[in-house]
GROMACS .gro file of C-alpha atoms in nm:
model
  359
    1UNK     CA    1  -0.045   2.610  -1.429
    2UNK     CA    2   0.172   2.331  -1.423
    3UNK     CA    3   0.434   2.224  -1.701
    4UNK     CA    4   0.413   1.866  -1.568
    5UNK     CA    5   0.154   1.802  -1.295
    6UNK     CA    6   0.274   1.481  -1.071
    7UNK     CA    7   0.038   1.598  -0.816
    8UNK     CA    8  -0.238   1.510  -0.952
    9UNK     CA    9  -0.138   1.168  -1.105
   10UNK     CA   10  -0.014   1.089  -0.723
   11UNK     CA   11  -0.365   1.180  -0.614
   12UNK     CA   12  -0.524   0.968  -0.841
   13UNK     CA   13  -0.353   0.642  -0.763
   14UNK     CA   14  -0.229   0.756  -0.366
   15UNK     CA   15  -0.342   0.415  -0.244
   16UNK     CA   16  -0.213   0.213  -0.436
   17UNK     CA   17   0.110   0.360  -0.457
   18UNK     CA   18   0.152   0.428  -0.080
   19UNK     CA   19   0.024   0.037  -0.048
   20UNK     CA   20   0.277  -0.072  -0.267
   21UNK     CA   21   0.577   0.115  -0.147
   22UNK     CA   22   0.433  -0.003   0.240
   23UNK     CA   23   0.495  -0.309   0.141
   24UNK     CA   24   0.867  -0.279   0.003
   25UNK     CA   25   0.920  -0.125   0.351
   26UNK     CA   26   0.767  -0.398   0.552
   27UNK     CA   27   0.933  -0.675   0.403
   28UNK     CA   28   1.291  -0.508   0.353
   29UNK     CA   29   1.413  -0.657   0.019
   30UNK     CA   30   1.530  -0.274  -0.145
   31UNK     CA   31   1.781  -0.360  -0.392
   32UNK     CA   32   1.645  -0.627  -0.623
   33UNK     CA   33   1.291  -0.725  -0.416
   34UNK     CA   34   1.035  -0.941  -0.582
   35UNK     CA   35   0.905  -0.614  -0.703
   36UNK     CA   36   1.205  -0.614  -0.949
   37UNK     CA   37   1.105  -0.930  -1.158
   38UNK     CA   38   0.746  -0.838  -1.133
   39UNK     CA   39   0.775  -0.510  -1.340
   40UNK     CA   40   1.020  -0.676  -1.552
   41UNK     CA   41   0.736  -0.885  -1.680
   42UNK     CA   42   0.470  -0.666  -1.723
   43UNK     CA   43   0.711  -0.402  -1.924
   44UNK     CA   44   0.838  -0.692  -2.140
   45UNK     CA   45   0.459  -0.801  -2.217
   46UNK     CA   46   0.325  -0.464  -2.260
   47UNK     CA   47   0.632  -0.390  -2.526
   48UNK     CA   48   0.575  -0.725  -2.674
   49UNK     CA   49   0.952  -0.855  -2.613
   50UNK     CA   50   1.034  -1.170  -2.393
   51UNK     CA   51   1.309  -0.966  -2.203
   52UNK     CA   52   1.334  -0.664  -1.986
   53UNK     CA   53   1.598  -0.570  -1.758
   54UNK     CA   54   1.528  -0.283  -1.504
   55UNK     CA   55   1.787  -0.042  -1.463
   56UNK     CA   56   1.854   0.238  -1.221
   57UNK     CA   57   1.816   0.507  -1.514
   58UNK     CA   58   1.765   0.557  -1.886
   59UNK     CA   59   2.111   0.681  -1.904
   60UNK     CA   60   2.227   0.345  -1.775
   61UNK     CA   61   2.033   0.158  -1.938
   62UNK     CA   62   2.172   0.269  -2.283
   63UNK     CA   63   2.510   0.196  -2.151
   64UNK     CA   64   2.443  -0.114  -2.064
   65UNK     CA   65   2.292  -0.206  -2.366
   66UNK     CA   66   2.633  -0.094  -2.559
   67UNK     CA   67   2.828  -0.277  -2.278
   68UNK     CA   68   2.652  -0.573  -2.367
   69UNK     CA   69   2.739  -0.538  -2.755
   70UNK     CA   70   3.127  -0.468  -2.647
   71UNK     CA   71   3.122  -0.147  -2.790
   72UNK     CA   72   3.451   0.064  -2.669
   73UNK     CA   73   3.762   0.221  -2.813
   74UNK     CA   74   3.811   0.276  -3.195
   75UNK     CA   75   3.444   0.213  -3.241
   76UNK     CA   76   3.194   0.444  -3.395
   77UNK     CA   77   2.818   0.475  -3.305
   78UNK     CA   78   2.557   0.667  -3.549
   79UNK     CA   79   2.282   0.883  -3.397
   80UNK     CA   80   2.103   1.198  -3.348
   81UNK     CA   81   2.266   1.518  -3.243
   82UNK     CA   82   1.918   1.653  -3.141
   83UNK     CA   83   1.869   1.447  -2.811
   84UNK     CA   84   1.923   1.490  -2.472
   85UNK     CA   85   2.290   1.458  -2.411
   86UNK     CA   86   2.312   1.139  -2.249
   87UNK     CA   87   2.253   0.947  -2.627
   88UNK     CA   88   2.579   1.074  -2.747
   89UNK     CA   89   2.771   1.103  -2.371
   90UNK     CA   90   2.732   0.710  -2.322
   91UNK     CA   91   2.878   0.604  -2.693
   92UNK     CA   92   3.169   0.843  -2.553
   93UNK     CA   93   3.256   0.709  -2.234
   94UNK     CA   94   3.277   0.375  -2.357
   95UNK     CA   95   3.543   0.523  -2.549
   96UNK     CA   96   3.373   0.503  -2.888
   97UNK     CA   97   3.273   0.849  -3.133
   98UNK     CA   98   2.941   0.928  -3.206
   99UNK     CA   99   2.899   0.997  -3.523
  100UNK     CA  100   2.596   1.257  -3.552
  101UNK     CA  101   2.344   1.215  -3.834
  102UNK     CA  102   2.099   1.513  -3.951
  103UNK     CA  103   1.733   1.490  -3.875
  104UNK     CA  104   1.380   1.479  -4.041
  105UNK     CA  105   1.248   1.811  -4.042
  106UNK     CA  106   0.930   1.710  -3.954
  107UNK     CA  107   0.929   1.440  -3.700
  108UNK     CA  108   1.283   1.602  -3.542
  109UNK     CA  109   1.369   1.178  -3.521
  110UNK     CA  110   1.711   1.058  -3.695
  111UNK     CA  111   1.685   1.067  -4.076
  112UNK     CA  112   1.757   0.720  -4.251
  113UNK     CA  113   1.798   0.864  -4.580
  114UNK     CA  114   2.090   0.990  -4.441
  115UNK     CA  115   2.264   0.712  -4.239
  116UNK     CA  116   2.423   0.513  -4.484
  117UNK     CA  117   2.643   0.772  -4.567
  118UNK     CA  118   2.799   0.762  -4.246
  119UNK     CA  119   2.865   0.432  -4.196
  120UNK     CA  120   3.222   0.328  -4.186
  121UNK     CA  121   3.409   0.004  -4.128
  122UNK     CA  122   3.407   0.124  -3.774
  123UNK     CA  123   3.050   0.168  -3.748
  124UNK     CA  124   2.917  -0.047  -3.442
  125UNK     CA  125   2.551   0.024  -3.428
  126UNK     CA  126   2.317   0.263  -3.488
  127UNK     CA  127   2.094   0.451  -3.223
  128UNK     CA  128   1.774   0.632  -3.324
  129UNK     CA  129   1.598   0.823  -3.058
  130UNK     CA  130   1.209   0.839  -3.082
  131UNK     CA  131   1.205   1.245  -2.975
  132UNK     CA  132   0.866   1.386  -2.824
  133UNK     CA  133   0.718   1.067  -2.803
  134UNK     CA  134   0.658   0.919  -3.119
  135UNK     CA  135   0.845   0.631  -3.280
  136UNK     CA  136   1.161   0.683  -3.526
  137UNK     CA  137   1.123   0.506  -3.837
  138UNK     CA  138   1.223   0.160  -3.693
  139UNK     CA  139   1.166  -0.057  -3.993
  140UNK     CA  140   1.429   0.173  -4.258
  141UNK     CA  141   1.676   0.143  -3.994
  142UNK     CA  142   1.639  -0.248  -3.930
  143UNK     CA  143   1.631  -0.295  -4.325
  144UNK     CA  144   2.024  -0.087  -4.267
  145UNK     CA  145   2.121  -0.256  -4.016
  146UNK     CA  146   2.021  -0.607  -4.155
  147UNK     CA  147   2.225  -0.503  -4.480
  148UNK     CA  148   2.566  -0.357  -4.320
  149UNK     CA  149   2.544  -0.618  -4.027
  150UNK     CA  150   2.458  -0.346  -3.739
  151UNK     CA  151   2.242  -0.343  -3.436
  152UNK     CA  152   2.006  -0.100  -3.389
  153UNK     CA  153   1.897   0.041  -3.028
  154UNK     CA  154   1.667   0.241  -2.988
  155UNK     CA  155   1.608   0.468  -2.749
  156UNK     CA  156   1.291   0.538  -2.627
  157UNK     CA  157   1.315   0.743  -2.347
  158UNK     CA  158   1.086   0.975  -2.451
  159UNK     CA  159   0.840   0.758  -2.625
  160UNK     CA  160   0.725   0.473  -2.375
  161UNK     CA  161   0.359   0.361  -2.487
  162UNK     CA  162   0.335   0.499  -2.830
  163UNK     CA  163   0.329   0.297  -3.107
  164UNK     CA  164   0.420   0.262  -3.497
  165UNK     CA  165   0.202  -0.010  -3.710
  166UNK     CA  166   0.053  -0.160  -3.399
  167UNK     CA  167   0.373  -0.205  -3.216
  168UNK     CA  168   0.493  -0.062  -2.918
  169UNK     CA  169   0.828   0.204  -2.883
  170UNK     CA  170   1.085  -0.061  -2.761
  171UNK     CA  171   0.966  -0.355  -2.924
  172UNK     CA  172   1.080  -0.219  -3.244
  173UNK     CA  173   1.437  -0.369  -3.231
  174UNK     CA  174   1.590  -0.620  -3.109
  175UNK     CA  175   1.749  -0.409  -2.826
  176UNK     CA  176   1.627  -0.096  -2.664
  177UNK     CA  177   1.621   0.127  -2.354
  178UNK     CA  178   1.367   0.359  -2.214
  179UNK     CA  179   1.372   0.612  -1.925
  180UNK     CA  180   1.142   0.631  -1.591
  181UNK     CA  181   1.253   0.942  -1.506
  182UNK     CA  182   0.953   1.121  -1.297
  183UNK     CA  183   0.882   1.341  -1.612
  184UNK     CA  184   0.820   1.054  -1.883
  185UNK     CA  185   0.536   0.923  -1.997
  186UNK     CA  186   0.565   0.638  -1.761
  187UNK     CA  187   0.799   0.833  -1.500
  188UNK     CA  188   0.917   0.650  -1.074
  189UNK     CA  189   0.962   0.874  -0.774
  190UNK     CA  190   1.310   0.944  -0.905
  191UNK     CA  191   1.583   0.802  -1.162
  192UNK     CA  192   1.465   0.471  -1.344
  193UNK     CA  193   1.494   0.339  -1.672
  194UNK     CA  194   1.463  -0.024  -1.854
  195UNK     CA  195   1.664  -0.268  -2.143
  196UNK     CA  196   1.437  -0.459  -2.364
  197UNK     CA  197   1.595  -0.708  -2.553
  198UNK     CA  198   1.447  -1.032  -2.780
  199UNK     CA  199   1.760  -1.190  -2.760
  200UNK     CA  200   1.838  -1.422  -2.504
  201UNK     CA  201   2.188  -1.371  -2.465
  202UNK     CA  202   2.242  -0.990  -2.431
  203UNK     CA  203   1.924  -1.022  -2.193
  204UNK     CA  204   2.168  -1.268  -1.986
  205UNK     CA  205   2.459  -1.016  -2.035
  206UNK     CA  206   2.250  -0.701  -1.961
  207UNK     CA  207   2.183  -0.853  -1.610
  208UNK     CA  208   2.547  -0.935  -1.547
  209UNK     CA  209   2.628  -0.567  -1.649
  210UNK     CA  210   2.365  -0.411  -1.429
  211UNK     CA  211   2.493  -0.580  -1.120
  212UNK     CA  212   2.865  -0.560  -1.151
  213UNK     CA  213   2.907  -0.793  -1.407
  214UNK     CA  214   2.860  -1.054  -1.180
  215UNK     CA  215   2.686  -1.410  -1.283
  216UNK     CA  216   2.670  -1.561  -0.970
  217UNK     CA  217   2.749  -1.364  -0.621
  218UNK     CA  218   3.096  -1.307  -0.563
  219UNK     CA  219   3.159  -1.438  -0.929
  220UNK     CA  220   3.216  -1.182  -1.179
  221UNK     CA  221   3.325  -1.268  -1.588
  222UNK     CA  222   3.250  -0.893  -1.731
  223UNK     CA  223   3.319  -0.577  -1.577
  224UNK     CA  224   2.963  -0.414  -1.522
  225UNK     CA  225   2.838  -0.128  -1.353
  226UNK     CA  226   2.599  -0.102  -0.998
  227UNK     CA  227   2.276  -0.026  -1.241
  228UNK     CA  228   2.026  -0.197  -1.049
  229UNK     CA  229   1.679   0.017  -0.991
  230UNK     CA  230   1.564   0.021  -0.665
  231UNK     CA  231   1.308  -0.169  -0.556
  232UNK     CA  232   1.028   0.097  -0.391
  233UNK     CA  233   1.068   0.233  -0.768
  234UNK     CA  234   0.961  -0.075  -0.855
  235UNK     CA  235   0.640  -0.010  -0.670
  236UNK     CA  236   0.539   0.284  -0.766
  237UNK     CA  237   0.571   0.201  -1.174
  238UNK     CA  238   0.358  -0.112  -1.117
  239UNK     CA  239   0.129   0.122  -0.937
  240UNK     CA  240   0.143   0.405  -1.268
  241UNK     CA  241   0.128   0.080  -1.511
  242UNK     CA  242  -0.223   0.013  -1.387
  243UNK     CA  243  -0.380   0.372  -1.503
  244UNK     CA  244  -0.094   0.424  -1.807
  245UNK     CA  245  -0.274   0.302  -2.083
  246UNK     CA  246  -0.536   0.518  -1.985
  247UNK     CA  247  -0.292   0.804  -2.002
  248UNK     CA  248  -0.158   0.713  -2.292
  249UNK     CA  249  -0.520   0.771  -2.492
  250UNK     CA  250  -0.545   1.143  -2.284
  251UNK     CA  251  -0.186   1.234  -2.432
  252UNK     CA  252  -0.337   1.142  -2.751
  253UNK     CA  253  -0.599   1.329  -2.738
  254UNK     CA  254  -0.474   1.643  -2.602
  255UNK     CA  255  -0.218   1.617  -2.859
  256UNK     CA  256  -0.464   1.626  -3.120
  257UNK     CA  257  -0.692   1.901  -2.948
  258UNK     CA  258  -0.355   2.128  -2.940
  259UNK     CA  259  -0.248   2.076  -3.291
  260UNK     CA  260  -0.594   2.112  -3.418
  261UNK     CA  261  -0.615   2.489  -3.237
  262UNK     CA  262  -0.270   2.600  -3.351
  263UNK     CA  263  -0.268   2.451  -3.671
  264UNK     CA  264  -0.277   2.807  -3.855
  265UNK     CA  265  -0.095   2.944  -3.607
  266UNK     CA  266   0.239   2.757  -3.554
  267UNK     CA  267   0.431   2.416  -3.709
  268UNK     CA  268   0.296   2.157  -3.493
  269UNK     CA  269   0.374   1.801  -3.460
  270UNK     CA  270   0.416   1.603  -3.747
  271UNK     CA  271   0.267   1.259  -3.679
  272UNK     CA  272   0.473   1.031  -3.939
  273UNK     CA  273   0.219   0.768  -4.093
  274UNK     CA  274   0.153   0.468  -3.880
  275UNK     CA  275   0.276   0.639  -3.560
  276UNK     CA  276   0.102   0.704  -3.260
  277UNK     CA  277   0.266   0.990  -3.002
  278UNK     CA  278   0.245   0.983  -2.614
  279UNK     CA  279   0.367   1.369  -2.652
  280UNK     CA  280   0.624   1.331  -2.420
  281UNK     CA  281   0.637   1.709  -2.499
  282UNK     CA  282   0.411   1.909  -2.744
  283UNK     CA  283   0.683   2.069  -2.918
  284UNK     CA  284   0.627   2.391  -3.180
  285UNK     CA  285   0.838   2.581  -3.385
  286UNK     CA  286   0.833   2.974  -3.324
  287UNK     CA  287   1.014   3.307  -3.462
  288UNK     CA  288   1.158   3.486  -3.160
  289UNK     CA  289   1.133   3.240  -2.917
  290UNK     CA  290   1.270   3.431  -2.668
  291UNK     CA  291   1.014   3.663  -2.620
  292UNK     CA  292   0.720   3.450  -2.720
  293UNK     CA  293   0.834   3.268  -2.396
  294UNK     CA  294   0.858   3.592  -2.217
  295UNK     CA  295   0.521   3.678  -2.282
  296UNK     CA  296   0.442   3.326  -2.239
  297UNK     CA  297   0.565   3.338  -1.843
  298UNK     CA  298   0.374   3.684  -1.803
  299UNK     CA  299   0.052   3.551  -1.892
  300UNK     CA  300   0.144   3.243  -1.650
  301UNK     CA  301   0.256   2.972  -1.951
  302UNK     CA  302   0.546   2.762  -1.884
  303UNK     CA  303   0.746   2.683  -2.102
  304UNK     CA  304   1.053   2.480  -2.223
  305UNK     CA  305   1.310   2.424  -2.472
  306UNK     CA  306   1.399   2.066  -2.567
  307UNK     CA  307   1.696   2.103  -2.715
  308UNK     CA  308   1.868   2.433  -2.741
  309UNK     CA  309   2.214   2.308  -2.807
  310UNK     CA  310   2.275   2.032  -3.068
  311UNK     CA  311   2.506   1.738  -2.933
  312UNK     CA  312   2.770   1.837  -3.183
  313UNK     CA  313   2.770   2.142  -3.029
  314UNK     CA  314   2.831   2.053  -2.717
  315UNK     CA  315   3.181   2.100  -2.561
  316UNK     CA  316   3.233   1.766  -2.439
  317UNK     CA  317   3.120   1.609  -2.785
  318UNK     CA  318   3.219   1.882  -3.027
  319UNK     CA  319   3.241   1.757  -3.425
  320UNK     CA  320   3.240   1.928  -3.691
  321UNK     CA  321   2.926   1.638  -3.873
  322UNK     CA  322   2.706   1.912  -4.057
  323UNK     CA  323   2.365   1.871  -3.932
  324UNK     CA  324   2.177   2.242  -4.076
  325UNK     CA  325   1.831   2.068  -3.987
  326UNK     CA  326   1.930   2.009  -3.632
  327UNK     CA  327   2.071   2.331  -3.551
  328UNK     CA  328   1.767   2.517  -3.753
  329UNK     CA  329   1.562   2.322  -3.549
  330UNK     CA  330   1.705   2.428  -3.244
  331UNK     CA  331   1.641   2.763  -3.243
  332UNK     CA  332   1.273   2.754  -3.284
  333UNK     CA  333   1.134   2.478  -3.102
  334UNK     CA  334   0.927   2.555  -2.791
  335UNK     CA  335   0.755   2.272  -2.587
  336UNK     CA  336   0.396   2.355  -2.406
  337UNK     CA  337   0.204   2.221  -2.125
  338UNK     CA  338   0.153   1.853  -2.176
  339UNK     CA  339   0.025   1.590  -1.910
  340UNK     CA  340  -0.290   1.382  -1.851
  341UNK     CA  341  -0.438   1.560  -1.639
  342UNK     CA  342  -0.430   1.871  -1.848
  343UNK     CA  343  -0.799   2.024  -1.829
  344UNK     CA  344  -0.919   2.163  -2.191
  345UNK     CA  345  -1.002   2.506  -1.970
  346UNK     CA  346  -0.614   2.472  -1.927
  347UNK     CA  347  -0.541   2.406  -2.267
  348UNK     CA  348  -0.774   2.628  -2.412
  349UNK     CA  349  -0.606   2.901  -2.184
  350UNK     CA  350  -0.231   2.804  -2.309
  351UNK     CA  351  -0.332   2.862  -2.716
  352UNK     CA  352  -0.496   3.210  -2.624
  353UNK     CA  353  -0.154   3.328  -2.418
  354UNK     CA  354   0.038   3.151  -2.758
  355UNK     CA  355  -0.192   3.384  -3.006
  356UNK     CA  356  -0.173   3.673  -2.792
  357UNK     CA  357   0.197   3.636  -2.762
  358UNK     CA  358   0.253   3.570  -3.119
  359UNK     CA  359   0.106   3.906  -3.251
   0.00000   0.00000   0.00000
């Protein structure tokens, strides 16, 4: 059994995808190719937003969307410290703190109660992550953000396709990112990621910053960054965007199927109301996670931990911002097998090895 299974999404749309990336090789454009502008507008009208900008990550993508806001030195960002560490590592090497806000027990997404608190004269903007693939409360951070003059980003690596009142992750804001990494929801043949934006003139900067800051060739106003996303992984996403709404509805209703087995068994996934999830991971909460995975691998389970070490923890971004919620949280959670092409023989098989290793 697979954790992620690529294989079998390839299989499923092989001709397409080989068709597509034939014809990036046969007429030559690989850095910026008409493939480029075509996936730009179908992200941008599947989020609902009149702007995307590819990028050649996620990571990058959240840079340049700070870049574009002229966030740097002396500034101060709010976010999650229970993320992936490349939320927090991009406020810092713009030169700016991150300022690391506790988290809703439930949905593991940033807590708004809480973020007021921390703002600051310094305070820039505010970045809430949508974590395992559902949506962050959008709307109480836009209401803070409207009210102390911030922008909110959010970032929605992880939650690509799911949506909260109707409206798709990254259409939430007025500025966003997302990742294509191959694991994602919506994942390329390697690194990937996109800026959504419904404002015309960080869209304009965010392409200036993803090409070296340059607004005409040899002509460069802004220093930028070479953040451009190749064009063959522009092929293969418009061949995945063609089947992902279809995938989208599976992840939803494997989700379901899981937390409706382990319900009595272990915390599953909180759905917050009006939210949708594209499980990104099925994340659960467990005593003695160590050897629950143990027993886990024996019976042939993989499993994974998403996130063992809270940002503030981390050497390179060490504070001392209490955040009890996060670091409870990251001792117990356990992700499990979650794809589209998980069979319910498969699933079924993954909550018997979870009961069995839990007694």
């Amino acid at each position: 059994m697979q954790f992620i299974d690529l294989q079998a999404q390839y299989r499923r749309i092989q001709a397409d995808v080989d068709a597509r990336m034939r014809a990036v090789l046969e007429h030559g454009q690989y850095v910026m190719g008409p493939e480029i502008e075509a996936l730009e507008q179908r992200l941008a009208d599947y989020v609902g937003v009149p702007h995307c900008v590819a990028m050649s990550s996620g990571t990058d993508a959240l840079l340049v969307a700070m870049m574009a806001l002229d966030i740097g030195p002396g500034d101060e960002v709010i976010t999650t410290p229970f993320t992936f560490i490349a939320t927090g590592e991009m406020i810092a090497l713009l030169g700016a703190k991150p300022v690391f806000v506790d988290i809703d027990p439930l949905t593991y997404n940033l807590d708004p109660a809480l973020v007021e608190a921390a703002i600051t004269p310094r305070t820039r903007a505010v970045v809430p992550v949508s974590l395992y693939g559902q949506c962050a409360d959008m709307e109480a951070f836009t209401r803070i953000g409207e009210k102390h003059g911030l922008p909110v980003i959010e970032d929605g690596a992880q939650s690509f396709g799911a949506t909260r009142h109707g409206r798709r992750s990254c259409g939430l804001s007025s500025l966003s990112a997302t990742s294509f990494f191959p694991a994602k929801p919506l994942g390329c043949y390697g690194d990937g990621g996109a800026a959504f934006t419904t404002d015309p003139d960080l869209d304009r900067r965010m392409r200036e910053l993803r090409n070296h800051g340059q607004d005409r060739r040899y002509h460069h106003p802004r220093l930028g960054i070479n953040g451009r996303l190749d064009t063959l992984q522009a092929a293969v996403l418009l061949a995945k965007m063609e089947i992902f709404e279809d995938e989208v509805q599976v992840r939803g209703q494997l989700g379901a199927r899981y937390s409706a087995a382990l319900a009595d068994l272990v915390q599953t996934p909180h759905l917050a109301a009006g939210n949708t999830s594209v499980y990104a991971q099925y994340t659960v909460q467990v005593d003695q996670r160590d050897a629950v995975q143990a027993r886990l691998k024996d019976a042939g389970v993989p499993t994974a931990v998403h996130y063992p070490v809270p940002l503030n923890q981390q050497p390179a971004l060490y504070t001392d911002d209490p955040v009890p919620v996060a670091d409870a949280a990251a001792e117990r959670v356990m992700s499990l097998p979650m794809h589209p092409y998980l069979t319910e023989a498969e699933q079924d098989e993954v909550v018997a090895a979870l009961k069995a290793a839990l007694t």
